[in-house]
Amino acid sequence: MDGNFRVGTIKRAGSWVPINPAVVGPYDPEPTTPVGELIVKFFAHFELALAKTFVDSGPTFHGWNGSHTRIDYVGTSQSALRSVMGSITWKATAYRLQLANFPQLRDHTPLSLYMKPHWRENFTGRQLKWDFDKISTPQLRSDDYDLFRRKFLDWSTTSNAESLLREFATL
């Protein structure tokens, strides 16, 4: 997520406190902007977290004019946030992916989080395997799909669809 917002701390009763430690990690907290507050609410609603990437990774976009920008956050589950050790850009991959052969990068650079492994403490040792019978059997019949599609299209064209989505974003 490349956002024009900041997250980390919020002023309450005259003191700067973490806005939501489950959503925003403890590294390099910044005063939260109003848009940042909305983003934190959205992520908290879905039990997601914002992992900062600009602490140790380089640019993720290289413009034709030589400018550089980067992705500020990567969304992850709240349970995985404690495992994030940092982020890294894949420059060699970026060179292979760019459409024109230039000596400098002139496009996007893939970015990933690197995480420390955590083993499930309550692992039963039971081998997990695919249920190929369920996979090969369609779960949604054609007429069910058509009904869902019609109802979704009807809903999306109603006059209040946009306001319902805005209302959801403010939860």
One Martini backbone bead per residue (centre of mass of N, CA, C, O) as a GRO file, in nm:
protein
  171
    1MET     BB    1   0.093   0.038   0.026
    2ASP     BB    2   0.056   0.368  -0.105
    3GLY     BB    3   0.048   0.618   0.131
    4ASN     BB    4  -0.088   0.944   0.237
    5PHE     BB    5   0.009   0.842   0.536
    6ARG     BB    6   0.003   0.806   0.896
    7VAL     BB    7   0.126   0.576   1.153
    8GLY     BB    8   0.103   0.496   1.537
    9THR     BB    9   0.011   0.771   1.678
   10ILE     BB   10  -0.194   0.928   1.941
   11LYS     BB   11  -0.369   1.186   2.092
   12ARG     BB   12  -0.422   1.138   2.451
   13ALA     BB   13  -0.447   1.329   2.709
   14GLY     BB   14  -0.161   1.470   2.602
   15SER     BB   15  -0.065   1.189   2.480
   16TRP     BB   16   0.139   0.964   2.316
   17VAL     BB   17  -0.015   0.681   2.161
   18PRO     BB   18  -0.094   0.395   2.050
   19ILE     BB   19  -0.342   0.325   1.831
   20ASN     BB   20  -0.281  -0.001   1.726
   21PRO     BB   21  -0.076  -0.262   1.787
   22ALA     BB   22  -0.216  -0.484   1.604
   23VAL     BB   23  -0.178  -0.303   1.332
   24VAL     BB   24   0.075  -0.143   1.448
   25GLY     BB   25   0.379  -0.147   1.480
   26PRO     BB   26   0.673  -0.045   1.679
   27TYR     BB   27   0.811   0.077   1.427
   28ASP     BB   28   0.841   0.393   1.369
   29PRO     BB   29   0.638   0.589   1.490
   30GLU     BB   30   0.372   0.804   1.391
   31PRO     BB   31   0.172   1.045   1.348
   32THR     BB   32  -0.161   1.031   1.298
   33THR     BB   33  -0.369   1.060   1.046
   34PRO     BB   34  -0.687   1.069   0.939
   35VAL     BB   35  -0.644   0.848   0.724
   36GLY     BB   36  -0.498   0.653   0.912
   37GLU     BB   37  -0.742   0.596   1.093
   38LEU     BB   38  -0.911   0.456   0.872
   39ILE     BB   39  -0.712   0.233   0.805
   40VAL     BB   40  -0.703   0.108   1.088
   41LYS     BB   41  -1.002   0.034   1.102
   42PHE     BB   42  -1.006  -0.149   0.857
   43PHE     BB   43  -0.787  -0.351   0.953
   44ALA     BB   44  -0.923  -0.427   1.223
   45HIS     BB   45  -1.185  -0.548   1.107
   46PHE     BB   46  -0.989  -0.779   0.943
   47GLU     BB   47  -0.732  -0.859   1.106
   48LEU     BB   48  -0.505  -0.657   1.024
   49ALA     BB   49  -0.174  -0.543   0.916
   50LEU     BB   50   0.097  -0.303   0.922
   51ALA     BB   51   0.390  -0.325   0.738
   52LYS     BB   52   0.676  -0.175   0.727
   53THR     BB   53   0.914  -0.087   0.449
   54PHE     BB   54   1.094   0.191   0.502
   55VAL     BB   55   1.323   0.095   0.695
   56ASP     BB   56   1.488  -0.137   0.474
   57SER     BB   57   1.390  -0.051   0.191
   58GLY     BB   58   1.364   0.023  -0.125
   59PRO     BB   59   1.265   0.101  -0.410
   60THR     BB   60   0.955   0.019  -0.619
   61PHE     BB   61   0.997   0.275  -0.811
   62HIS     BB   62   1.113   0.365  -1.152
   63GLY     BB   63   1.132   0.629  -1.329
   64TRP     BB   64   1.200   0.779  -1.635
   65ASN     BB   65   1.322   1.045  -1.468
   66GLY     BB   66   1.460   0.901  -1.192
   67SER     BB   67   1.252   0.848  -1.000
   68HIS     BB   68   1.153   0.752  -0.656
   69THR     BB   69   0.958   0.495  -0.500
   70ARG     BB   70   0.745   0.350  -0.235
   71ILE     BB   71   0.626   0.117  -0.039
   72ASP     BB   72   0.499   0.143   0.289
   73TYR     BB   73   0.297  -0.113   0.295
   74VAL     BB   74   0.207  -0.437   0.426
   75GLY     BB   75  -0.035  -0.667   0.433
   76THR     BB   76  -0.134  -0.857   0.723
   77SER     BB   77  -0.168  -1.052   0.964
   78GLN     BB   78  -0.168  -1.014   1.298
   79SER     BB   79  -0.022  -1.288   1.361
   80ALA     BB   80   0.229  -1.216   1.155
   81LEU     BB   81   0.367  -0.953   1.258
   82ARG     BB   82   0.570  -1.084   1.470
   83SER     BB   83   0.745  -1.218   1.218
   84VAL     BB   84   0.853  -0.962   1.116
   85MET     BB   85   1.188  -0.856   1.004
   86GLY     BB   86   1.128  -0.741   0.705
   87SER     BB   87   1.234  -0.596   0.393
   88ILE     BB   88   1.255  -0.664   0.028
   89THR     BB   89   1.410  -0.612  -0.270
   90TRP     BB   90   1.403  -0.732  -0.625
   91LYS     BB   91   1.625  -0.635  -0.850
   92ALA     BB   92   1.685  -0.871  -1.040
   93THR     BB   93   1.388  -0.912  -1.114
   94ALA     BB   94   1.333  -0.628  -1.226
   95TYR     BB   95   1.521  -0.650  -1.469
   96ARG     BB   96   1.366  -0.897  -1.596
   97LEU     BB   97   1.072  -0.741  -1.609
   98GLN     BB   98   1.145  -0.528  -1.782
   99LEU     BB   99   1.064  -0.426  -2.106
  100ALA     BB  100   1.325  -0.263  -2.115
  101ASN     BB  101   1.671  -0.227  -2.199
  102PHE     BB  102   1.826  -0.101  -1.915
  103PRO     BB  103   2.069  -0.001  -1.689
  104GLN     BB  104   1.821   0.106  -1.548
  105LEU     BB  105   1.562   0.133  -1.362
  106ARG     BB  106   1.199   0.155  -1.513
  107ASP     BB  107   1.021   0.023  -1.272
  108HIS     BB  108   0.915  -0.228  -1.097
  109THR     BB  109   0.971  -0.367  -0.764
  110PRO     BB  110   0.978  -0.623  -0.587
  111LEU     BB  111   0.819  -0.709  -0.268
  112SER     BB  112   0.909  -0.839   0.061
  113LEU     BB  113   0.872  -1.029   0.334
  114TYR     BB  114   1.052  -1.123   0.620
  115MET     BB  115   1.030  -1.425   0.822
  116LYS     BB  116   0.989  -1.592   1.103
  117PRO     BB  117   0.951  -1.894   1.220
  118HIS     BB  118   0.650  -2.071   1.325
  119TRP     BB  119   0.540  -2.315   1.535
  120ARG     BB  120   0.301  -2.520   1.605
  121GLU     BB  121   0.218  -2.631   1.919
  122ASN     BB  122  -0.062  -2.805   1.829
  123PHE     BB  123   0.050  -3.021   1.658
  124THR     BB  124  -0.062  -3.348   1.554
  125GLY     BB  125   0.083  -3.486   1.285
  126ARG     BB  126  -0.118  -3.469   1.077
  127GLN     BB  127  -0.183  -3.526   0.756
  128LEU     BB  128  -0.220  -3.314   0.496
  129LYS     BB  129  -0.486  -3.312   0.240
  130TRP     BB  130  -0.645  -3.332  -0.041
  131ASP     BB  131  -0.988  -3.303  -0.159
  132PHE     BB  132  -1.060  -3.418  -0.468
  133ASP     BB  133  -1.367  -3.451  -0.465
  134LYS     BB  134  -1.436  -3.152  -0.398
  135ILE     BB  135  -1.276  -3.017  -0.625
  136SER     BB  136  -1.427  -3.176  -0.871
  137THR     BB  137  -1.684  -3.056  -0.740
  138PRO     BB  138  -1.918  -2.848  -0.791
  139GLN     BB  139  -2.047  -2.593  -0.567
  140LEU     BB  140  -2.166  -2.421  -0.815
  141ARG     BB  141  -2.418  -2.377  -0.992
  142SER     BB  142  -2.514  -2.217  -1.266
  143ASP     BB  143  -2.784  -2.098  -1.149
  144ASP     BB  144  -2.651  -1.984  -0.894
  145TYR     BB  145  -2.457  -1.795  -1.034
  146ASP     BB  146  -2.665  -1.628  -1.190
  147LEU     BB  147  -2.814  -1.528  -0.941
  148PHE     BB  148  -2.581  -1.388  -0.804
  149ARG     BB  149  -2.508  -1.197  -1.036
  150ARG     BB  150  -2.779  -1.050  -1.051
  151LYS     BB  151  -2.788  -0.949  -0.756
  152PHE     BB  152  -2.524  -0.793  -0.766
  153LEU     BB  153  -2.595  -0.603  -1.001
  154ASP     BB  154  -2.841  -0.481  -0.869
  155TRP     BB  155  -2.697  -0.368  -0.623
  156SER     BB  156  -2.467  -0.197  -0.776
  157THR     BB  157  -2.710  -0.005  -0.914
  158THR     BB  158  -2.787   0.121  -0.676
  159SER     BB  159  -2.801   0.427  -0.512
  160ASN     BB  160  -2.665   0.300  -0.223
  161ALA     BB  161  -2.393   0.148  -0.271
  162GLU     BB  162  -2.182   0.367  -0.210
  163SER     BB  163  -2.281   0.434   0.081
  164LEU     BB  164  -2.235   0.150   0.195
  165LEU     BB  165  -1.928   0.147   0.148
  166ARG     BB  166  -1.865   0.398   0.318
  167GLU     BB  167  -1.983   0.292   0.582
  168PHE     BB  168  -1.792   0.051   0.604
  169ALA     BB  169  -1.522   0.229   0.613
  170THR     BB  170  -1.624   0.358   0.911
  171LEU     BB  171  -1.602   0.110   1.123
   0.00000   0.00000   0.00000
